[in-house]
Short mmCIF file of C-alpha atoms in Angstrom, two decimals:
data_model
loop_
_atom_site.label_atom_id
_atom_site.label_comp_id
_atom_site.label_asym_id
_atom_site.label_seq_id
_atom_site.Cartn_x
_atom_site.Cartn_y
_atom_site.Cartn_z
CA UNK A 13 22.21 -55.21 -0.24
CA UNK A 14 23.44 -51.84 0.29
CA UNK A 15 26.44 -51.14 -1.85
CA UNK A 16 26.60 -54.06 -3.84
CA UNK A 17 24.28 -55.38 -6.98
CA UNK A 18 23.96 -57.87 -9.47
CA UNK A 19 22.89 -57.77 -12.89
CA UNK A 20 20.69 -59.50 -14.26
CA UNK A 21 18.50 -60.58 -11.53
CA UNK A 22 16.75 -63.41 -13.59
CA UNK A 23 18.28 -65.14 -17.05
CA UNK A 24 16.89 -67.87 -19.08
CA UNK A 25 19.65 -68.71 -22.14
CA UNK A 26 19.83 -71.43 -24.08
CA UNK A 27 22.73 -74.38 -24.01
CA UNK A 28 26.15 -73.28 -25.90
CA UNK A 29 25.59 -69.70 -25.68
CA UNK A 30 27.82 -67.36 -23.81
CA UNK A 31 26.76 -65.44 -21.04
CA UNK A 32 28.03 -62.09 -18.66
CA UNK A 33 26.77 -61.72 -14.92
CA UNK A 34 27.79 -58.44 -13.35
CA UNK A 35 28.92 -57.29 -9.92
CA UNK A 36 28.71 -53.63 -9.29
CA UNK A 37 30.02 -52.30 -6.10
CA UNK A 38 30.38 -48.99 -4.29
CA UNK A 39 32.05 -49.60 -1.57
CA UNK A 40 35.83 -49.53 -3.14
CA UNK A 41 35.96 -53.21 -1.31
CA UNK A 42 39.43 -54.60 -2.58
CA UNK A 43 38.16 -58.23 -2.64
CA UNK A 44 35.17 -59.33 -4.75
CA UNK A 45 34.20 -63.24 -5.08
CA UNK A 46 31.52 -65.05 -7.47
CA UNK A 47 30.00 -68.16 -5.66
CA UNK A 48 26.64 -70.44 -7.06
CA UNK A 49 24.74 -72.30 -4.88
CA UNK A 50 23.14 -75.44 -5.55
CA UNK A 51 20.36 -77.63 -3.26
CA UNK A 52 22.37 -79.70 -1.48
CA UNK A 53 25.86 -78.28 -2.28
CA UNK A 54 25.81 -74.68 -0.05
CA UNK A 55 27.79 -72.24 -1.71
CA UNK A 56 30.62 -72.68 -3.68
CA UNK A 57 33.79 -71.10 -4.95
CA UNK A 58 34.08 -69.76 -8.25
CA UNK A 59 36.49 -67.06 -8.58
CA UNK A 60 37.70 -64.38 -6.64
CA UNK A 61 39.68 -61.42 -7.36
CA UNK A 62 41.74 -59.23 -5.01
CA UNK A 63 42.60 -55.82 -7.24
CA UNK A 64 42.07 -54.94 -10.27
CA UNK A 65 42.90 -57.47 -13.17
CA UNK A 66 44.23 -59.70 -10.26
CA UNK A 67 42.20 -63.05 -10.33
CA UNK A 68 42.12 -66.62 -9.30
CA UNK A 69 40.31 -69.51 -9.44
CA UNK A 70 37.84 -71.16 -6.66
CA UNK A 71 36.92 -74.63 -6.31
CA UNK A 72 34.50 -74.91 -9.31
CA UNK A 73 35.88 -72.86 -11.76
CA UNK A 74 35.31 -75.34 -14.86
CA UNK A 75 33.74 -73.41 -17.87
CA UNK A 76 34.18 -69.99 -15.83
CA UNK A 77 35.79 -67.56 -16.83
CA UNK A 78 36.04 -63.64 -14.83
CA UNK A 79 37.60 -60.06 -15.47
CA UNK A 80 37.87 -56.86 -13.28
CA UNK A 81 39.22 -54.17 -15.57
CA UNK A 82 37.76 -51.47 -12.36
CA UNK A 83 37.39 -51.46 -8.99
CA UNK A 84 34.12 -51.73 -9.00
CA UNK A 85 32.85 -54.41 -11.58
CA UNK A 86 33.32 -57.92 -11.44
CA UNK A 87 31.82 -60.05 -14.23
CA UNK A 88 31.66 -63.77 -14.15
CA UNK A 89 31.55 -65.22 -17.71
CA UNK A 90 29.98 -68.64 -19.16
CA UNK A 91 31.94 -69.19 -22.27
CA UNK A 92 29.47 -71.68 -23.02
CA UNK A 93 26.94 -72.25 -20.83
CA UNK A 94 25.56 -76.11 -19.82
CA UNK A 95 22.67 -77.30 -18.13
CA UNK A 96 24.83 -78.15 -15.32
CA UNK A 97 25.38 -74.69 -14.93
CA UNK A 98 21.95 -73.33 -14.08
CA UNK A 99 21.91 -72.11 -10.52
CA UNK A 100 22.00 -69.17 -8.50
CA UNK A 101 25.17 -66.83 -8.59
CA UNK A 102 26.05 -64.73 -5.93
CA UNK A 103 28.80 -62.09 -5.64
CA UNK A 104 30.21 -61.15 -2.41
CA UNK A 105 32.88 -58.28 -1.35
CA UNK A 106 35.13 -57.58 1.45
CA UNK A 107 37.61 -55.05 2.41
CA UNK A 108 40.57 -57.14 3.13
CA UNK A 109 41.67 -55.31 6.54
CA UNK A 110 41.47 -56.39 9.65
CA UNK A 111 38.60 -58.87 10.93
CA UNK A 112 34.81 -58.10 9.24
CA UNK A 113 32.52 -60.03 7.43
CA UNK A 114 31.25 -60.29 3.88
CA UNK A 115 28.67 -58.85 1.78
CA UNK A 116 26.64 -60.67 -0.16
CA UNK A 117 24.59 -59.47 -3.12
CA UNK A 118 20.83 -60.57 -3.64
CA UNK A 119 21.84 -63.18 -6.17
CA UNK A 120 21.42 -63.80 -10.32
CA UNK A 121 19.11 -66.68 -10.86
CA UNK A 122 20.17 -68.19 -14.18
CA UNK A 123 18.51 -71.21 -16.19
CA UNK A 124 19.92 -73.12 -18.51
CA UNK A 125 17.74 -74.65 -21.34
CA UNK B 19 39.38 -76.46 3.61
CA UNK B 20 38.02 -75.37 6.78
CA UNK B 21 35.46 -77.54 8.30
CA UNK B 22 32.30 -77.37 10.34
CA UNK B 23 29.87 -79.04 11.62
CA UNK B 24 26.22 -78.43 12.31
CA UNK B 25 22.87 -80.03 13.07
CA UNK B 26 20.91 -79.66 9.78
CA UNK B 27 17.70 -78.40 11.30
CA UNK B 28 16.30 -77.20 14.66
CA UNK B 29 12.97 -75.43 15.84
CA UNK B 30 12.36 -73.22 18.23
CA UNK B 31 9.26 -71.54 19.72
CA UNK B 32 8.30 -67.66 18.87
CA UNK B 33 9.97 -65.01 21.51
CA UNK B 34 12.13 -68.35 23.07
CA UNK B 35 16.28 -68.08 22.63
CA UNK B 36 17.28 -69.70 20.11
CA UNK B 37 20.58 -71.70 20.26
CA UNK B 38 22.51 -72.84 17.31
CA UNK B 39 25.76 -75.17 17.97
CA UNK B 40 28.80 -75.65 16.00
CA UNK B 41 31.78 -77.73 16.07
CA UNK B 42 35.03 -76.45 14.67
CA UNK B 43 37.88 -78.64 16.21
CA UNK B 44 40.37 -77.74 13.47
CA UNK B 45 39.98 -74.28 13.83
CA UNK B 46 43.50 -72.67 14.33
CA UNK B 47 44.84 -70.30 16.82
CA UNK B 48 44.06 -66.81 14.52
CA UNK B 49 41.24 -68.38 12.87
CA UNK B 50 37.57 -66.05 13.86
CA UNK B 51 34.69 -67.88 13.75
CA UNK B 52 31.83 -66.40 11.53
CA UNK B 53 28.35 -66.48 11.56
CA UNK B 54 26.03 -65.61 8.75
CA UNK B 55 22.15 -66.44 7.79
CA UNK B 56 19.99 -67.12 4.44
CA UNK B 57 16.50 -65.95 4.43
CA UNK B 58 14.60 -67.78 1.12
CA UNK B 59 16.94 -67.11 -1.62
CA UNK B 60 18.39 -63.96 -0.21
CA UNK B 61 22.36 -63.57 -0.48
CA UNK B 62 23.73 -64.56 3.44
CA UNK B 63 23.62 -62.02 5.49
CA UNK B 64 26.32 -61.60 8.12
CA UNK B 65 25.61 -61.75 11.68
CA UNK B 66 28.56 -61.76 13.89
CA UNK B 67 32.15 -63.05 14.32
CA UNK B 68 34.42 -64.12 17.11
CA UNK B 69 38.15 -64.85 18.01
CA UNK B 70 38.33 -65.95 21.58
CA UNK B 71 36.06 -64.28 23.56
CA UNK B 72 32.28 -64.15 23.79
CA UNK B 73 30.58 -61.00 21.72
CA UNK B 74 27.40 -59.28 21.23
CA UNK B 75 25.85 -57.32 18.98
CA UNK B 76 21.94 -56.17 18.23
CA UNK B 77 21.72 -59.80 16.15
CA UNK B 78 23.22 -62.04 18.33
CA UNK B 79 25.65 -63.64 20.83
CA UNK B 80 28.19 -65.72 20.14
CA UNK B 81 29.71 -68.03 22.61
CA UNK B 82 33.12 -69.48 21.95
CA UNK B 83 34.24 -72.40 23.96
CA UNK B 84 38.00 -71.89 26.09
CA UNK B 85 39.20 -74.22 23.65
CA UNK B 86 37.44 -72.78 21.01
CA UNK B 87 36.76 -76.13 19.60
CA UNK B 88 32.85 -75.23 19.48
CA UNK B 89 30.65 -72.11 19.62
CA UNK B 90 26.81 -71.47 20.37
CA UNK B 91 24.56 -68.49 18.08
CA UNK B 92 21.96 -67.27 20.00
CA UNK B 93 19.30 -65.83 19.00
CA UNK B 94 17.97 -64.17 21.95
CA UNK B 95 14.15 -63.67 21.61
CA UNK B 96 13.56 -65.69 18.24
CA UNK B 97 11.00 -63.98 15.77
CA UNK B 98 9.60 -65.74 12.74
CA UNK B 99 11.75 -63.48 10.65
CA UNK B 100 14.78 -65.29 11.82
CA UNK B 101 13.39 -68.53 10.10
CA UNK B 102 16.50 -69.42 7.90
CA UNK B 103 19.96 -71.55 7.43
CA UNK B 104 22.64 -70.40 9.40
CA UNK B 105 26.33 -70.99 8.28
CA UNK B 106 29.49 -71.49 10.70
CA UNK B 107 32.32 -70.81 9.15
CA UNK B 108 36.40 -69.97 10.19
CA UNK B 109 38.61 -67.85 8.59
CA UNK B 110 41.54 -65.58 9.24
CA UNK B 111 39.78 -62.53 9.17
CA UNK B 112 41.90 -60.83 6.28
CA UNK B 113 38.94 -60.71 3.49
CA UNK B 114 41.32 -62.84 1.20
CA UNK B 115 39.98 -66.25 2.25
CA UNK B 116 37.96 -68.81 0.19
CA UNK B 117 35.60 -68.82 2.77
CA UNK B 118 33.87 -72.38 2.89
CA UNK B 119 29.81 -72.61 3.72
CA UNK B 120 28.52 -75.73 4.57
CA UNK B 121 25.25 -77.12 4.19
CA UNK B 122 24.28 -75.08 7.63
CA UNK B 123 21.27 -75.63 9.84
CA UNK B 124 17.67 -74.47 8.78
CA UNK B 125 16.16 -72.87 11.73
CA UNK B 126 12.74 -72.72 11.74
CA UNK B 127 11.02 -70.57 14.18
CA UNK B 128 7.61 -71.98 15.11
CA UNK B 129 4.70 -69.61 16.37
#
């Protein structure tokens, strides 16, 4: 999607290792959110920031960890990834004024092994 | 959380309108209700929003009941592009919201 990408697309890593997703935006959105989806589970919460180093926590944030040192980038940590944690990521931004809707990134497909 | 609720799959023939209900009943008084769409594994895509009255845009029309308990997506002249799940969801509008998705309805557009 225009003005938003996520690195890297695709991500096999092994069980126990730690692992960085990235959000990159241009659109100097204030709000930036990591979700995962699951089959069965839609999308789902992780974290969410709304300014720089200003973060908190979604409804699965177990074993997540985030950081947004610029405006821009928003990385979404595994401090260990699990099995349980293969999925699809997707980051999603938003201005924060007045009524709009979200953008959504084309997603980070990560397996856990 | 915000609720919804919606059928979890329809059809609909190629070039018909395609109608998509959902039922928000909790939805409060500055709450918009928002539609968006997921082609394959694509992020969602956003395809219109509403407050109280009835909108349009080049995607879509969305109708919003008086007591806004429910709303209708439609889709006016389905292709078989628009084959995907499409998520109601309410929110206040401000960007700051957890936003909720459901499980959504998968349309599938039939040729």
């Amino acid at each position: 999607d225009a003005g938003i990408t996520q690195s890297p697309r695709h991500k096999v890593t092994e069980t126990g290792t730690p692992v960085t997703l990235r959000c990159h935006q241009t659109e100097n959105h204030r709000y930036m959110y990591w979700y995962r989806q699951d089959p069965g589970h839609g999308l789902r919460l992780i974290h969410y920031s709304y300014g720089v180093k200003d973060t908190d926590k979604g409804e699965v944030s177990d074993g997540y960890s985030v950081s947004r040192s610029k405006t821009e980038d928003f990385l979404l940590t595994l401090e260990s990834a699990t099995s349980s944690q293969t999925s699809v990521y997707f980051c999603a931004i938003s201005p924060g004024q007045g009524d709009y809707g979200y953008t959504f990134g084309s997603g980070t497909r990560l397996t856990v092994v | 959380d915000a609720k919804t609720t919606q059928p979890t799959s329809m059809d609909c023939a190629e070039g018909r309108a395609a109608n998509l209900p959902c039922n928000h009943s909790t939805i409060s008084g500055n709450e918009y209700v928002y539609w968006y769409r997921q082609i394959h594994s694509q992020g969602p895509q956003y395809i219109i929003h509403g407050l109280k009255n009835n909108e349009t845009n080049e995607m879509a029309s969305l109708i919003i009941t008086e007591d806004r308990k429910s709303s209708t997506l439609i889709l006016p002249h389905a292709t078989l592009r628009d084959t995907a799940v499409y998520y109601c969801i309410f929110a206040q509008g401000r960007g700051n919201e957890k936003l909720t998705f459901g499980t959504g309805t998968r349309l599938t557009i039939i040729p």
